XYZ file of C-alpha atoms in Angstrom:
327
model
C -156.581 46.611 45.205
C -158.629 48.365 47.867
C -158.880 52.138 48.119
C -156.603 52.439 51.188
C -153.782 50.516 49.497
C -154.141 52.640 46.367
C -153.875 55.881 48.355
C -150.766 54.641 50.138
C -149.058 53.676 46.876
C -149.960 57.023 45.339
C -148.466 58.911 48.297
C -145.311 56.793 48.108
C -144.993 57.475 44.376
C -145.300 61.223 44.937
C -142.723 61.122 47.730
C -140.194 59.175 45.642
C -140.676 61.542 42.723
C -139.863 64.481 44.973
C -136.833 62.788 46.486
C -135.296 61.734 43.194
C -136.102 64.937 41.313
C -132.978 66.285 39.653
C -131.271 62.878 39.586
C -130.313 62.713 43.277
C -131.456 62.918 46.875
C -132.639 66.466 47.359
C -132.303 66.284 51.158
C -128.722 65.030 50.945
C -127.797 67.625 48.331
C -129.098 70.436 50.519
C -126.935 69.201 53.377
C -123.790 70.342 51.573
C -124.779 74.002 51.857
C -123.286 75.990 54.709
C -120.019 77.114 56.231
C -117.459 74.375 56.883
C -114.204 74.909 58.799
C -111.022 73.111 59.771
C -109.935 74.326 63.200
C -106.642 73.988 65.015
C -107.703 74.727 68.561
C -109.729 77.950 68.438
C -108.220 79.139 65.159
C -109.733 78.499 61.745
C -107.099 77.290 59.281
C -109.413 76.586 56.352
C -112.987 77.451 55.446
C -115.294 76.125 52.727
C -118.490 78.062 52.033
C -121.104 76.368 49.826
C -124.350 77.680 48.365
C -126.718 75.923 45.921
C -126.108 77.144 42.381
C -129.221 78.886 41.007
C -131.108 76.774 38.485
C -128.705 73.829 38.667
C -129.789 70.941 40.879
C -126.920 69.257 42.723
C -124.436 72.019 41.845
C -122.890 74.519 44.265
C -121.022 77.798 44.217
C -118.860 79.315 46.923
C -115.215 79.421 47.869
C -112.383 77.862 49.849
C -110.163 80.128 51.949
C -106.842 79.385 53.645
C -103.438 80.982 54.374
C -101.294 81.094 51.254
C -98.533 78.916 52.732
C -98.504 75.980 55.135
C -97.163 72.438 55.395
C -98.947 69.441 56.831
C -98.320 65.814 57.646
C -99.774 63.310 55.186
C -102.570 62.467 57.605
C -103.129 66.093 58.536
C -102.460 65.650 62.275
C -100.268 68.737 62.377
C -99.500 71.854 60.354
C -96.424 74.086 60.278
C -94.989 77.045 58.396
C -98.401 78.745 58.354
C -97.943 82.234 56.918
C -98.963 84.699 54.259
C -102.251 86.417 53.577
C -105.513 84.508 53.480
C -106.420 83.632 49.897
C -109.986 82.935 48.763
C -110.232 80.380 45.948
C -113.593 80.506 44.104
C -115.410 77.256 43.317
C -115.792 77.062 39.544
C -117.292 73.597 39.139
C -119.076 71.032 41.319
C -121.155 67.873 41.181
C -122.849 65.814 43.890
C -122.872 62.036 44.050
C -124.522 60.422 47.040
C -123.112 61.995 50.195
C -120.042 63.481 48.470
C -119.577 66.731 46.574
C -116.687 67.003 44.121
C -115.651 70.584 43.416
C -112.881 72.495 41.679
C -111.320 75.753 42.865
C -109.397 78.300 40.806
C -106.356 80.258 41.932
C -107.412 83.938 41.740
C -103.862 84.864 40.712
C -103.655 82.250 37.927
C -106.831 81.124 36.156
C -105.095 78.023 34.804
C -104.158 76.821 38.305
C -106.953 74.628 39.659
C -107.338 72.158 42.512
C -109.885 69.370 42.867
C -111.546 68.514 46.176
C -114.089 66.055 47.510
C -116.282 66.950 50.487
C -118.083 63.960 52.017
C -120.745 64.214 54.690
C -120.354 62.219 57.889
C -122.146 62.519 61.206
C -124.532 65.499 61.488
C -122.522 68.699 61.310
C -119.328 66.932 60.242
C -117.614 66.172 56.933
C -114.227 65.340 55.452
C -112.383 67.258 52.780
C -110.075 65.370 50.465
C -107.784 66.883 47.850
C -106.927 65.119 44.611
C -103.536 63.962 45.947
C -103.197 60.318 47.031
C -100.577 61.049 49.717
C -102.833 63.393 51.708
C -105.583 62.024 53.942
C -108.992 63.778 54.027
C -109.230 66.535 56.630
C -112.058 66.784 59.182
C -114.481 69.694 58.775
C -117.233 70.955 61.045
C -120.261 73.008 60.032
C -120.538 76.370 61.805
C -123.209 79.029 61.923
C -122.637 82.593 60.851
C -119.725 84.090 58.912
C -116.297 82.490 59.137
C -112.898 84.161 59.336
C -109.637 82.351 58.652
C -107.084 83.219 61.336
C -103.979 85.247 60.517
C -102.190 85.243 63.897
C -100.125 82.105 63.261
C -96.536 81.656 64.389
C -94.804 80.290 61.303
C -91.956 78.900 63.423
C -94.110 76.477 65.386
C -96.283 73.454 64.694
C -100.055 73.323 65.269
C -102.074 70.187 65.915
C -105.703 69.268 65.310
C -106.174 68.678 69.044
C -104.654 72.120 69.771
C -105.773 73.578 73.102
C -104.480 76.050 75.679
C -105.863 74.033 78.608
C -103.321 71.706 80.193
C -104.317 68.431 81.827
C -104.792 68.974 85.600
C -103.869 65.366 86.426
C -100.571 65.720 84.558
C -99.884 68.905 86.494
C -100.618 67.162 89.814
C -98.236 64.298 88.977
C -95.485 66.716 87.942
C -95.836 68.812 91.100
C -95.613 65.654 93.239
C -92.492 64.613 91.322
C -90.843 67.977 91.930
C -91.847 68.080 95.600
C -90.078 64.757 96.132
C -86.839 66.406 94.995
C -86.994 69.487 97.201
C -84.831 69.903 100.254
C -81.280 68.915 101.071
C -79.979 66.295 98.645
C -78.497 64.074 101.345
C -81.731 63.971 103.348
C -84.035 62.724 100.580
C -85.239 59.138 100.967
C -84.451 58.050 97.403
C -85.793 54.530 97.956
C -89.268 55.932 98.678
C -88.925 58.463 95.841
C -88.158 55.625 93.392
C -91.366 53.844 94.399
C -93.412 56.997 93.840
C -91.580 57.681 90.561
C -92.648 54.255 89.247
C -96.268 55.004 90.170
C -96.043 58.380 88.412
C -94.722 56.767 85.225
C -97.587 54.273 85.273
C -100.105 57.114 85.626
C -98.569 59.118 82.786
C -98.479 56.080 80.504
C -102.213 55.778 81.074
C -102.778 59.439 80.219
C -100.744 58.974 77.024
C -102.648 55.806 76.076
C -105.961 57.627 76.530
C -104.788 60.639 74.481
C -105.316 63.057 77.353
C -102.148 65.124 76.903
C -102.465 67.980 74.428
C -100.475 71.086 75.323
C -96.753 71.666 75.134
C -96.794 72.042 78.918
C -98.429 68.604 79.259
C -95.676 66.937 77.256
C -92.921 68.908 79.019
C -94.176 67.688 82.398
C -94.480 64.133 81.113
C -90.878 64.301 79.848
C -89.626 65.094 83.350
C -91.505 62.103 84.758
C -89.733 59.686 82.416
C -86.412 61.499 82.775
C -86.644 60.318 86.385
C -87.039 56.716 85.221
C -84.465 53.980 85.385
C -84.207 52.352 81.958
C -82.963 53.384 78.498
C -86.546 53.211 77.231
C -87.668 55.643 79.939
C -85.061 58.164 78.814
C -85.858 57.719 75.120
C -89.531 58.286 75.859
C -88.624 61.388 77.868
C -86.632 62.655 74.871
C -89.570 62.002 72.523
C -92.058 63.740 74.821
C -89.722 66.736 75.101
C -89.501 67.038 71.309
C -93.311 66.963 71.083
C -93.434 69.698 73.718
C -91.077 71.841 71.627
C -93.169 71.192 68.515
C -96.255 72.346 70.421
C -94.655 75.669 71.275
C -93.032 74.918 74.645
C -89.550 76.249 73.897
C -88.276 75.579 77.423
C -88.565 71.839 76.726
C -85.434 71.981 74.598
C -83.274 71.550 77.734
C -85.022 68.368 78.877
C -84.724 67.065 75.307
C -80.934 67.436 75.596
C -80.750 66.121 79.148
C -82.836 63.028 78.410
C -80.619 62.171 75.434
C -77.528 62.493 77.632
C -79.101 60.234 80.237
C -80.050 57.688 77.560
C -76.488 57.607 76.195
C -75.046 57.014 79.655
C -77.596 54.269 80.317
C -76.314 52.329 77.296
C -72.669 52.926 78.333
C -71.970 55.649 75.775
C -70.503 59.126 76.477
C -72.970 61.949 77.026
C -72.627 64.781 74.507
C -74.152 67.891 76.127
C -72.781 67.550 79.656
C -76.092 67.793 81.497
C -75.518 64.761 83.725
C -73.412 64.772 86.888
C -72.626 61.689 88.981
C -71.079 61.537 92.449
C -68.287 59.028 92.956
C -67.861 57.099 96.227
C -65.181 59.581 97.335
C -67.655 62.457 96.986
C -66.142 63.859 93.803
C -68.563 64.813 91.012
C -67.960 63.675 87.461
C -69.534 63.958 84.028
C -67.596 61.057 82.575
C -67.898 59.470 80.141
C -68.350 62.750 78.258
C -67.621 63.528 74.605
C -66.714 67.197 74.976
C -65.762 67.728 71.341
C -68.929 66.842 69.415
C -71.133 69.754 70.505
C -69.830 73.333 70.559
C -70.707 75.803 73.304
C -72.644 77.787 70.695
C -74.896 74.783 70.092
C -75.178 74.213 73.834
C -76.385 77.794 74.173
C -79.084 77.200 71.554
C -80.244 74.168 73.552
C -80.333 76.008 76.861
C -77.360 73.951 78.100
C -74.550 75.633 80.102
C -71.143 76.069 78.476
C -68.349 73.741 79.523
C -66.898 76.469 81.736
C -70.257 76.881 83.468
C -70.478 73.116 83.859
C -67.235 73.173 85.835
C -68.916 75.507 88.328
C -71.914 73.173 88.478
C -69.605 70.245 89.168
C -68.258 71.984 92.297
C -71.807 72.633 93.468
C -72.664 68.942 93.121
C -69.667 68.042 95.214
C -71.079 70.223 97.979
C -74.374 68.305 97.920
C -76.289 69.376 94.791
C -79.442 67.817 93.408
C -80.231 64.727 91.405
């Protein structure tokens, strides 16, 4: 063995000794340290703060903080019922294996109540946090600099999503405004044949936005619901109803009316009576009608909660349609 080869092997041996010191990859272990957060939009729902434990290689101290109460879907796409004070759960035990850190937290109000988690590193600055419950998927975390504060300004009556944002899609807004513009003016002077052609193009555009995951806000989904409400098939109306329910879930309370109206339109499209009374048709003799209409299933009190006029108010609307109301 020549001298150069010997020096190289010696350097490699020293490097490997440093890397494997303490029974693991020192560089990987150090990557766990820091402040990790789960955000819903701009709000922090959960924070995990990790620091290397003094004198214990591969072990960490710190805490996990979150609101005391919330519910989530199994895959963690959305969260609801978020309320209560923020509780900080200290980490009482941890161990690193490869790119994952298993740790246990203790309930500060009950020392016997413990939860087990597994934080696994992913792309730089990203990780997943799994809890020891098989029905819950790991949640995405991001590393942040500086101190972290878990938000407290949640509305417990609404649902929050991981892709939460306050910025609506401008293309969806443009499509919606074009749809509404087509329906302005005197009802009898609208060229409905041309409107139908543009409506079909709008539905195609919105389907593309949905396929690409570009709709995020309640307003986005409300506008999309109107586009499919102006469709022509049962599937269009069912999709409109679904989009309206998503809009409501994302905090757009006004979408409750289009949710009712799209269900009425779906029922009529499959030759069943509408139940809310949102749909008016004009007969050949110019008379307006809501038939077929099951007037007994839904009370006026429930109509009020859905933003739907009472049956007495619908009678007034019917007269307006006979004088040339809208579609």
